[in-house]
């Protein structure tokens, strides 16, 4: 049988990659997932730069068509595959515009806060970077502000999904996958940040339910990395005693 | 008769200008409401009712409210039937490429340029302390972003991003961001932009395609630039 036309280049350690993989599986989109291992710097190879000159995941190749940036890819797939239910990227102009505004807001707020916080708290050494505690602190503030904004702005009352939508959109998927990355900083830090955010937690539960078992499946790799990070940290502590 | 569409903007920041230019070029019936950031008008409870994020631009179209400039540009390009297709093409593939530029922009060109300009020129006017380290990091990201635009989206002798023969909302948004460099003064601006020939040519194309609205929307930036320059001059004279 012929290989699927659509190739999805992803690393499940990366939040936007997970959102895309979950989207494809939930919607039974015929695609081949090609792993680009960030920890092994596979995103920096010249082969991969031919796929995405930015050297980032996720990226797709659909026949002759190449695309990068996870939100652009999600919009494209939601539109080009006729079987994808409308709620992911509604055709209603007003509902869609509200989703666009969340997708745009995300880059400089939740993503910037969460990704920077995780990088400078645990991930930096794996990418050959020096952790910067000041950056981690600033990022945590931005992250917490962003979570509060999501609650006050888009999860009012007993909204199941962002903006009171009864079913999830690509914005819900993208933002929730960003927040799950907090697992990597360990349970204590994660709970300190997420514990007070009841609406966020309920919403994440709704997202998981709506995309189960693909949601859990896509996060397995990240939980494995979390376990490695925890045991590495555990080995260091005894030496300090 | 009052226009139904209200655009809340301050012509000092880039996303507001892109939106104003778009509305004027397309002759949209709208009312521009100035929200003066320097006077803190974006933090008033009245404005928070318009946009709870307390940022510009924001629109109110009848009962419908929207913030985030890219979301607004997409919405207006779609809801007003007179807007030519090239601004936000209906073709799935052309549109997807534009979306990817609009997305990339936030964490790259915008972050670099806005941080650099803030910590080099604007911080004092907004009651903040300039951070030279942030300015340097911003500049590095800005220069990397400009090079990326040239190598990925302005290949060959293309007039607009991704080889499009006419501008899209991505061209407008990104060029307005680069125009903000006027505020750091001619010398610094030239040190960053002079090596970037394709960027220069592309900016001219966007200006030509949206003249005279482009120039008109940028008048405030040039006034502020003149004020900064004369302030520097006064400082220099005082040091003599």
Short mmCIF file of C-alpha atoms in Angstrom, two decimals:
data_model
loop_
_atom_site.label_atom_id
_atom_site.label_comp_id
_atom_site.label_asym_id
_atom_site.label_seq_id
_atom_site.Cartn_x
_atom_site.Cartn_y
_atom_site.Cartn_z
CA UNK A 1 0.00 0.00 0.00
CA UNK A 2 1.25 3.47 -0.86
CA UNK A 3 2.93 5.63 1.80
CA UNK A 4 0.72 8.45 3.09
CA UNK A 5 1.13 11.66 1.14
CA UNK A 6 1.37 13.71 4.34
CA UNK A 7 4.58 13.55 6.39
CA UNK A 8 4.64 15.13 9.83
CA UNK A 9 8.11 15.95 11.17
CA UNK A 10 7.88 16.07 14.95
CA UNK A 11 9.55 15.49 18.29
CA UNK A 12 7.06 14.58 20.99
CA UNK A 13 9.22 16.42 23.50
CA UNK A 14 8.17 19.66 21.77
CA UNK A 15 4.81 21.07 22.77
CA UNK A 16 3.70 22.25 19.30
CA UNK A 17 4.72 18.86 17.87
CA UNK A 18 2.45 17.08 20.35
CA UNK A 19 -0.51 19.29 19.51
CA UNK A 20 -0.09 18.44 15.85
CA UNK A 21 0.35 14.70 16.38
CA UNK A 22 -2.74 14.55 18.62
CA UNK A 23 -4.76 16.53 16.06
CA UNK A 24 -3.80 14.16 13.26
CA UNK A 25 -4.58 11.02 15.26
CA UNK A 26 -7.88 12.23 16.70
CA UNK A 27 -9.01 13.13 13.19
CA UNK A 28 -7.63 9.90 11.69
CA UNK A 29 -5.62 11.90 9.19
CA UNK A 30 -3.55 9.59 7.01
CA UNK A 31 -0.02 10.67 7.79
CA UNK A 32 3.47 9.36 8.46
CA UNK A 33 5.13 10.71 11.58
CA UNK A 34 8.86 11.25 11.13
CA UNK A 35 10.75 11.75 14.38
CA UNK A 36 13.26 14.61 14.44
CA UNK A 37 15.06 14.14 17.76
CA UNK A 38 15.85 17.57 19.22
CA UNK A 39 18.07 16.17 21.98
CA UNK A 40 20.18 14.56 19.25
CA UNK A 41 20.22 17.86 17.30
CA UNK A 42 18.56 16.21 14.29
CA UNK A 43 16.73 19.49 13.64
CA UNK A 44 20.06 21.12 12.82
CA UNK A 45 21.05 18.72 10.03
CA UNK A 46 21.23 19.89 6.42
CA UNK A 47 18.70 17.18 5.46
CA UNK A 48 16.13 18.57 7.81
CA UNK A 49 16.85 22.16 6.79
CA UNK A 50 15.65 21.14 3.32
CA UNK A 51 12.30 20.24 4.92
CA UNK A 52 12.21 23.35 7.12
CA UNK A 53 14.88 26.02 6.63
CA UNK A 54 14.07 27.29 10.15
CA UNK A 55 15.36 24.00 11.57
CA UNK A 56 12.36 23.66 13.87
CA UNK A 57 9.63 21.16 14.55
CA UNK A 58 6.90 20.60 13.73
CA UNK A 59 6.95 20.85 9.95
CA UNK A 60 4.96 19.04 7.29
CA UNK A 61 5.39 17.95 3.72
CA UNK A 62 2.08 17.28 1.95
CA UNK A 63 2.88 16.13 -1.56
CA UNK A 64 4.85 19.05 -2.99
CA UNK A 65 3.69 21.46 -0.30
CA UNK A 66 5.89 22.28 2.68
CA UNK A 67 4.80 24.20 5.75
CA UNK A 68 6.15 25.15 9.18
CA UNK A 69 4.76 26.90 12.30
CA UNK A 70 2.34 24.66 14.22
CA UNK A 71 -0.63 27.03 14.12
CA UNK A 72 -0.33 27.50 10.36
CA UNK A 73 -0.13 23.71 9.97
CA UNK A 74 -3.17 23.11 12.20
CA UNK A 75 -5.21 25.66 10.22
CA UNK A 76 -4.11 24.08 6.94
CA UNK A 77 -4.92 20.50 7.96
CA UNK A 78 -8.27 21.49 9.49
CA UNK A 79 -9.15 23.07 6.15
CA UNK A 80 -7.71 20.63 3.63
CA UNK A 81 -9.03 17.40 5.17
CA UNK A 82 -12.82 17.36 4.71
CA UNK A 83 -13.40 14.87 7.53
CA UNK A 84 -12.17 17.23 10.24
CA UNK A 85 -15.12 18.43 12.38
CA UNK A 86 -15.85 22.15 12.23
CA UNK A 87 -15.22 22.82 15.92
CA UNK A 88 -11.46 22.48 15.48
CA UNK A 89 -11.30 25.56 13.23
CA UNK A 90 -14.86 26.86 12.81
CA UNK A 91 -15.92 28.40 9.52
CA UNK A 92 -18.12 30.87 11.37
CA UNK A 93 -16.28 34.16 10.94
CA UNK A 94 -16.78 35.45 14.47
CA UNK A 95 -15.99 32.21 16.32
CA UNK A 96 -12.93 31.75 14.14
CA UNK A 97 -11.72 35.33 14.73
CA UNK A 98 -11.83 34.78 18.49
CA UNK A 99 -9.79 31.60 18.08
CA UNK A 100 -7.25 33.47 15.92
CA UNK A 101 -6.82 36.05 18.63
CA UNK A 102 -6.01 33.30 21.18
CA UNK A 103 -3.58 31.62 18.76
CA UNK A 104 -1.83 34.97 18.23
CA UNK A 105 -1.75 35.91 21.92
CA UNK A 106 -0.21 32.56 22.76
CA UNK A 107 3.22 33.15 21.17
CA UNK A 108 4.28 36.12 23.32
CA UNK A 109 2.51 35.04 26.46
CA UNK A 110 1.83 31.45 27.50
CA UNK A 111 4.38 29.94 25.13
CA UNK A 112 7.07 32.45 25.89
CA UNK A 113 6.51 32.13 29.64
CA UNK A 114 6.16 28.35 29.85
CA UNK A 115 8.88 27.40 27.36
CA UNK A 116 11.45 29.83 28.81
CA UNK A 117 10.62 28.69 32.36
CA UNK A 118 11.04 25.00 31.49
CA UNK A 119 14.21 25.69 29.49
CA UNK A 120 15.99 27.61 32.24
CA UNK A 121 14.75 25.33 35.02
CA UNK A 122 15.58 21.90 33.59
CA UNK A 123 16.13 21.61 29.85
CA UNK A 124 18.95 24.06 29.10
CA UNK A 125 21.89 21.69 29.75
CA UNK A 126 20.46 19.17 27.28
CA UNK A 127 20.67 21.81 24.55
CA UNK A 128 24.14 22.92 25.52
CA UNK A 129 22.87 26.10 27.17
CA UNK A 130 23.60 27.58 30.59
CA UNK A 131 20.48 27.81 32.76
CA UNK A 132 19.72 31.41 33.69
CA UNK A 133 17.83 31.62 37.01
CA UNK A 134 16.83 35.23 36.34
CA UNK A 135 15.25 34.29 33.01
CA UNK A 136 13.50 31.39 34.76
CA UNK A 137 12.06 33.75 37.37
CA UNK A 138 10.81 36.30 34.81
CA UNK A 139 9.40 33.53 32.66
CA UNK A 140 7.54 32.04 35.62
CA UNK A 141 5.89 35.40 36.26
CA UNK A 142 4.81 35.64 32.62
CA UNK A 143 3.57 32.06 32.76
CA UNK A 144 1.48 32.68 35.88
CA UNK A 145 0.08 35.93 34.44
CA UNK A 146 -0.82 34.08 31.26
CA UNK A 147 -2.61 31.28 33.11
CA UNK A 148 -4.62 33.85 35.06
CA UNK A 149 -5.47 35.65 31.82
CA UNK A 150 -6.73 32.43 30.25
CA UNK A 151 -8.99 31.85 33.24
CA UNK A 152 -10.37 35.37 33.45
CA UNK A 153 -10.69 35.95 29.73
CA UNK A 154 -11.48 32.65 28.06
CA UNK A 155 -12.71 30.23 30.73
CA UNK A 156 -15.50 32.29 32.25
CA UNK A 157 -18.31 30.66 34.18
CA UNK A 158 -18.35 26.91 33.61
CA UNK A 159 -16.88 27.01 30.11
CA UNK A 160 -15.72 23.58 28.95
CA UNK A 161 -13.30 24.95 26.37
CA UNK A 162 -11.79 28.31 25.52
CA UNK A 163 -14.26 31.06 24.88
CA UNK A 164 -17.16 28.99 26.09
CA UNK A 165 -17.05 26.72 23.07
CA UNK A 166 -18.71 23.36 23.78
CA UNK A 167 -16.00 21.51 21.87
CA UNK A 168 -12.26 22.03 21.54
CA UNK A 169 -10.55 24.10 18.86
CA UNK A 170 -6.93 24.07 17.70
CA UNK A 171 -6.35 26.86 20.22
CA UNK A 172 -7.37 24.59 23.12
CA UNK A 173 -5.04 21.87 21.86
CA UNK A 174 -2.08 24.17 21.33
CA UNK A 175 -2.34 25.90 24.69
CA UNK A 176 -2.97 22.74 26.74
CA UNK A 177 0.06 21.00 25.20
CA UNK A 178 2.15 23.98 26.24
CA UNK A 179 1.00 23.64 29.86
CA UNK A 180 1.62 19.88 30.02
CA UNK A 181 5.32 20.66 29.43
CA UNK A 182 5.40 21.81 33.06
CA UNK A 183 5.59 18.14 34.03
CA UNK A 184 9.29 18.36 33.18
CA UNK A 185 10.05 20.76 36.04
CA UNK A 186 8.88 18.16 38.57
CA UNK A 187 5.71 17.69 40.60
CA UNK A 188 6.53 20.24 43.30
CA UNK A 189 7.13 23.15 40.95
CA UNK A 190 4.29 22.07 38.67
CA UNK A 191 1.83 21.97 41.59
CA UNK A 192 3.01 25.30 42.93
CA UNK A 193 2.08 26.88 39.60
CA UNK A 194 -0.97 24.85 38.58
CA UNK A 195 -2.41 24.01 42.00
CA UNK A 196 -4.22 27.36 42.43
CA UNK A 197 -5.56 27.32 38.87
CA UNK A 198 -8.77 25.27 39.19
CA UNK A 199 -10.30 26.33 35.89
CA UNK A 200 -7.08 25.56 34.03
CA UNK A 201 -6.98 22.08 35.53
CA UNK A 202 -10.64 21.40 34.70
CA UNK A 203 -10.10 22.59 31.14
CA UNK A 204 -7.04 20.41 30.72
CA UNK A 205 -9.12 17.45 31.95
CA UNK A 206 -11.75 18.27 29.32
CA UNK A 207 -9.09 18.42 26.61
CA UNK A 208 -7.65 15.06 27.63
CA UNK A 209 -11.10 13.46 27.65
CA UNK A 210 -11.95 14.87 24.22
CA UNK A 211 -8.79 13.47 22.63
CA UNK A 212 -8.22 10.28 24.61
CA UNK A 213 -6.27 7.99 24.17
CA UNK A 214 -4.24 9.99 21.67
CA UNK A 215 -3.54 12.71 24.23
CA UNK A 216 -1.99 10.31 26.73
CA UNK A 217 -0.21 8.41 23.99
CA UNK A 218 1.42 11.55 22.59
CA UNK A 219 2.65 12.50 26.07
CA UNK A 220 4.34 9.19 26.90
CA UNK A 221 7.71 10.32 25.59
CA UNK A 222 7.61 13.50 27.66
CA UNK A 223 6.84 11.51 30.84
CA UNK A 224 9.82 9.25 30.08
CA UNK A 225 12.06 12.33 29.82
CA UNK A 226 10.54 13.62 33.08
CA UNK A 227 11.45 10.35 34.82
CA UNK A 228 15.02 10.62 33.53
CA UNK A 229 15.26 14.20 34.80
CA UNK A 230 13.88 13.22 38.22
CA UNK A 231 16.29 10.32 38.67
CA UNK A 232 19.21 12.48 37.55
CA UNK A 233 18.20 15.07 40.16
CA UNK A 234 17.75 12.30 42.75
CA UNK A 235 21.31 11.02 42.24
CA UNK A 236 22.75 14.50 42.84
CA UNK A 237 20.98 15.11 46.16
CA UNK A 238 22.66 12.27 48.13
CA UNK A 239 26.08 13.67 47.22
CA UNK A 240 25.22 16.97 48.91
CA UNK A 241 24.51 15.36 52.27
CA UNK B 1 -23.21 59.13 10.13
CA UNK B 2 -21.09 57.26 12.67
CA UNK B 3 -19.14 54.31 11.30
CA UNK B 4 -20.02 50.95 12.86
CA UNK B 5 -16.40 49.82 12.96
CA UNK B 6 -14.26 51.47 15.63
CA UNK B 7 -10.50 50.95 15.57
CA UNK B 8 -8.72 51.67 18.85
CA UNK B 9 -5.12 52.51 18.07
CA UNK B 10 -2.02 54.47 18.94
CA UNK B 11 0.16 55.19 15.93
CA UNK B 12 3.29 54.82 18.03
CA UNK B 13 3.26 50.99 18.11
CA UNK B 14 3.64 49.00 14.95
CA UNK B 15 0.57 46.72 14.98
CA UNK B 16 -1.73 49.76 15.25
CA UNK B 17 -0.14 51.33 12.16
CA UNK B 18 -0.48 48.16 10.08
CA UNK B 19 -4.17 48.10 10.88
CA UNK B 20 -4.75 51.81 10.13
CA UNK B 21 -2.95 51.52 6.80
CA UNK B 22 -4.95 48.41 5.89
CA UNK B 23 -8.25 50.14 6.67
CA UNK B 24 -7.38 53.28 4.71
CA UNK B 25 -5.95 51.53 1.66
CA UNK B 26 -9.11 49.44 1.46
CA UNK B 27 -11.36 52.45 2.11
CA UNK B 28 -13.08 50.71 5.00
CA UNK B 29 -15.73 52.78 6.73
CA UNK B 30 -14.33 53.14 10.24
CA UNK B 31 -13.67 55.53 13.08
CA UNK B 32 -10.16 55.68 14.52
CA UNK B 33 -10.14 56.17 18.29
CA UNK B 34 -6.76 57.16 19.70
CA UNK B 35 -5.65 55.36 22.86
CA UNK B 36 -2.54 57.25 23.97
CA UNK B 37 -0.09 54.75 25.49
CA UNK B 38 2.24 57.49 26.72
CA UNK B 39 -0.64 58.88 28.78
CA UNK B 40 -1.60 55.42 30.07
CA UNK B 41 -4.99 55.47 28.38
CA UNK B 42 -4.70 51.75 27.68
CA UNK B 43 -4.82 51.02 31.40
CA UNK B 44 -8.10 52.83 32.10
CA UNK B 45 -11.18 50.80 33.14
CA UNK B 46 -13.02 52.27 30.12
CA UNK B 47 -10.52 50.83 27.71
CA UNK B 48 -10.32 47.53 29.57
CA UNK B 49 -14.02 47.14 28.68
CA UNK B 50 -13.02 47.38 25.02
CA UNK B 51 -9.98 45.11 25.42
CA UNK B 52 -9.39 43.38 28.77
CA UNK B 53 -5.74 42.87 27.73
CA UNK B 54 -5.30 46.66 27.83
CA UNK B 55 -3.47 46.66 24.50
CA UNK B 56 -3.82 48.27 21.12
CA UNK B 57 -4.98 47.73 18.51
CA UNK B 58 -8.48 46.51 19.28
CA UNK B 59 -11.71 46.81 17.34
CA UNK B 60 -15.40 46.99 18.06
CA UNK B 61 -17.55 46.11 15.04
CA UNK B 62 -21.18 46.45 16.06
CA UNK B 63 -21.49 43.99 18.94
CA UNK B 64 -18.26 42.16 18.07
CA UNK B 65 -14.98 42.86 19.83
CA UNK B 66 -11.56 41.63 18.82
CA UNK B 67 -7.92 42.11 19.80
CA UNK B 68 -4.54 40.92 18.42
CA UNK B 69 -3.62 42.73 15.20
CA UNK B 70 -3.23 39.64 13.03
CA UNK B 71 -6.63 38.28 14.10
CA UNK B 72 -8.14 41.70 13.33
CA UNK B 73 -6.49 41.90 9.90
CA UNK B 74 -7.75 38.40 9.01
CA UNK B 75 -11.25 39.30 10.19
CA UNK B 76 -11.46 42.59 8.27
CA UNK B 77 -10.01 41.07 5.10
CA UNK B 78 -12.76 38.45 5.27
CA UNK B 79 -15.76 40.43 6.44
CA UNK B 80 -15.44 43.38 4.04
CA UNK B 81 -16.20 42.11 0.51
CA UNK B 82 -14.34 44.96 -1.21
CA UNK B 83 -10.93 43.92 0.12
CA UNK B 84 -8.80 42.48 -2.72
CA UNK B 85 -7.87 38.83 -2.37
CA UNK B 86 -4.11 39.39 -2.24
CA UNK B 87 -4.29 40.76 1.30
CA UNK B 88 -5.46 37.41 2.69
CA UNK B 89 -5.77 35.01 -0.26
CA UNK B 90 -8.55 32.49 -0.33
CA UNK B 91 -6.21 29.98 -2.01
CA UNK B 92 -5.43 27.42 0.71
CA UNK B 93 -1.73 27.04 -0.05
CA UNK B 94 -0.91 30.73 -0.51
CA UNK B 95 -2.85 31.50 2.65
CA UNK B 96 -1.09 28.79 4.66
CA UNK B 97 2.31 30.26 3.74
CA UNK B 98 1.12 33.68 4.90
CA UNK B 99 -0.15 32.18 8.19
CA UNK B 100 3.26 30.68 8.81
CA UNK B 101 4.90 34.12 8.38
CA UNK B 102 2.30 35.77 10.64
CA UNK B 103 2.98 33.11 13.32
CA UNK B 104 6.78 33.26 13.00
CA UNK B 105 6.68 37.04 13.40
CA UNK B 106 5.66 37.13 17.08
CA UNK B 107 8.70 35.34 18.51
CA UNK B 108 11.20 36.59 15.97
CA UNK B 109 11.03 39.92 14.14
CA UNK B 110 8.55 41.48 16.56
CA UNK B 111 10.29 40.26 19.67
CA UNK B 112 13.71 41.35 18.38
CA UNK B 113 12.72 44.73 16.97
CA UNK B 114 10.35 45.76 19.76
CA UNK B 115 12.79 44.76 22.52
CA UNK B 116 15.69 46.51 20.78
CA UNK B 117 13.73 49.75 20.23
CA UNK B 118 12.27 49.68 23.75
CA UNK B 119 15.63 49.35 25.49
CA UNK B 120 17.44 51.70 23.13
CA UNK B 121 15.01 54.59 22.75
CA UNK B 122 11.51 54.18 24.11
CA UNK B 123 11.88 52.95 27.69
CA UNK B 124 12.15 56.37 29.40
CA UNK B 125 9.02 57.67 27.62
CA UNK B 126 7.11 54.71 29.02
CA UNK B 127 8.51 55.12 32.53
CA UNK B 128 10.85 52.11 32.29
CA UNK B 129 14.59 51.63 32.85
CA UNK B 130 16.50 50.77 29.66
CA UNK B 131 18.34 47.44 29.88
CA UNK B 132 21.44 47.41 27.62
CA UNK B 133 21.74 43.63 27.79
CA UNK B 134 18.14 43.21 26.62
CA UNK B 135 18.82 45.75 23.86
CA UNK B 136 21.80 43.71 22.62
CA UNK B 137 19.85 40.43 22.70
CA UNK B 138 16.97 42.15 20.92
CA UNK B 139 19.31 43.46 18.26
CA UNK B 140 20.81 40.01 17.68
CA UNK B 141 17.37 38.46 17.26
CA UNK B 142 16.32 41.36 15.00
CA UNK B 143 19.31 40.92 12.69
CA UNK B 144 18.82 37.13 12.55
CA UNK B 145 15.15 37.70 11.72
CA UNK B 146 15.91 40.15 8.91
CA UNK B 147 18.36 37.66 7.40
CA UNK B 148 15.74 34.91 7.67
CA UNK B 149 13.15 37.05 5.87
CA UNK B 150 15.61 37.61 3.03
CA UNK B 151 16.72 34.00 2.69
CA UNK B 152 13.35 32.29 3.13
CA UNK B 153 10.71 34.72 1.83
CA UNK B 154 12.43 37.25 -0.44
CA UNK B 155 14.25 34.90 -2.80
CA UNK B 156 15.29 36.05 -6.25
CA UNK B 157 13.75 39.34 -7.32
CA UNK B 158 10.46 38.85 -5.55
CA UNK B 159 8.39 41.97 -4.87
CA UNK B 160 6.63 40.73 -1.74
CA UNK B 161 6.97 37.91 0.79
CA UNK B 162 6.93 34.39 -0.61
CA UNK B 163 7.15 35.62 -4.18
CA UNK B 164 3.67 37.12 -4.16
CA UNK B 165 3.20 39.86 -6.79
CA UNK B 166 1.06 41.91 -4.40
CA UNK B 167 1.23 42.54 -0.66
CA UNK B 168 -0.51 40.47 1.99
CA UNK B 169 -1.30 41.34 5.62
CA UNK B 170 2.00 39.64 6.48
CA UNK B 171 3.97 42.15 4.35
CA UNK B 172 2.16 45.05 6.04
CA UNK B 173 2.62 43.74 9.59
CA UNK B 174 6.32 42.96 9.19
CA UNK B 175 7.25 46.19 7.37
CA UNK B 176 5.53 48.33 10.02
CA UNK B 177 7.61 46.50 12.61
CA UNK B 178 10.84 47.38 10.80
CA UNK B 179 9.77 51.03 10.43
CA UNK B 180 9.92 51.27 14.23
CA UNK B 181 13.72 51.31 13.88
CA UNK B 182 13.44 54.99 12.89
CA UNK B 183 13.15 55.69 16.61
CA UNK B 184 16.70 54.54 17.37
CA UNK B 185 18.14 57.19 15.05
CA UNK B 186 19.60 57.14 11.55
CA UNK B 187 23.02 55.80 12.50
CA UNK B 188 21.84 52.73 14.38
CA UNK B 189 19.02 52.15 11.89
CA UNK B 190 21.46 52.23 8.97
CA UNK B 191 23.94 49.94 10.70
CA UNK B 192 21.19 47.32 10.86
CA UNK B 193 19.31 47.95 7.60
CA UNK B 194 22.00 49.05 5.11
CA UNK B 195 23.43 45.55 4.65
CA UNK B 196 19.92 44.23 4.00
CA UNK B 197 19.31 45.23 0.37
CA UNK B 198 16.36 42.95 -0.23
CA UNK B 199 14.66 44.21 2.93
CA UNK B 200 15.12 47.79 1.70
CA UNK B 201 13.66 47.04 -1.72
CA UNK B 202 10.72 45.14 -0.22
CA UNK B 203 9.91 47.95 2.20
CA UNK B 204 9.82 50.36 -0.75
CA UNK B 205 7.42 48.05 -2.57
CA UNK B 206 5.07 47.96 0.41
CA UNK B 207 5.24 51.73 0.79
CA UNK B 208 4.49 52.26 -2.92
CA UNK B 209 1.58 49.82 -2.79
CA UNK B 210 -0.03 51.65 0.14
CA UNK B 211 0.91 55.27 -0.52
CA UNK B 212 -0.01 57.87 0.75
CA UNK B 213 -1.57 56.04 3.69
CA UNK B 214 1.76 54.43 4.64
CA UNK B 215 3.54 57.77 4.96
CA UNK B 216 0.56 59.38 6.70
CA UNK B 217 0.33 56.62 9.30
CA UNK B 218 4.05 57.00 10.06
CA UNK B 219 3.99 60.77 10.66
CA UNK B 220 3.81 60.29 14.43
CA UNK B 221 6.88 58.04 14.47
CA UNK B 222 8.86 60.65 12.59
CA UNK B 223 7.70 63.39 14.99
CA UNK B 224 8.82 61.30 17.96
CA UNK B 225 12.10 60.57 16.21
CA UNK B 226 12.71 64.31 15.77
CA UNK B 227 11.99 64.87 19.48
CA UNK B 228 14.45 62.15 20.52
CA UNK B 229 17.11 63.48 18.17
CA UNK B 230 16.79 67.06 19.40
CA UNK B 231 16.81 65.87 23.02
CA UNK B 232 20.10 64.04 22.33
CA UNK B 233 21.43 67.16 20.65
CA UNK B 234 20.52 69.23 23.69
CA UNK B 235 22.34 66.73 25.93
CA UNK B 236 25.42 66.86 23.72
CA UNK B 237 25.48 70.65 23.77
CA UNK B 238 25.10 70.67 27.56
CA UNK B 239 28.13 68.38 27.84
CA UNK B 240 30.39 70.78 25.98
#
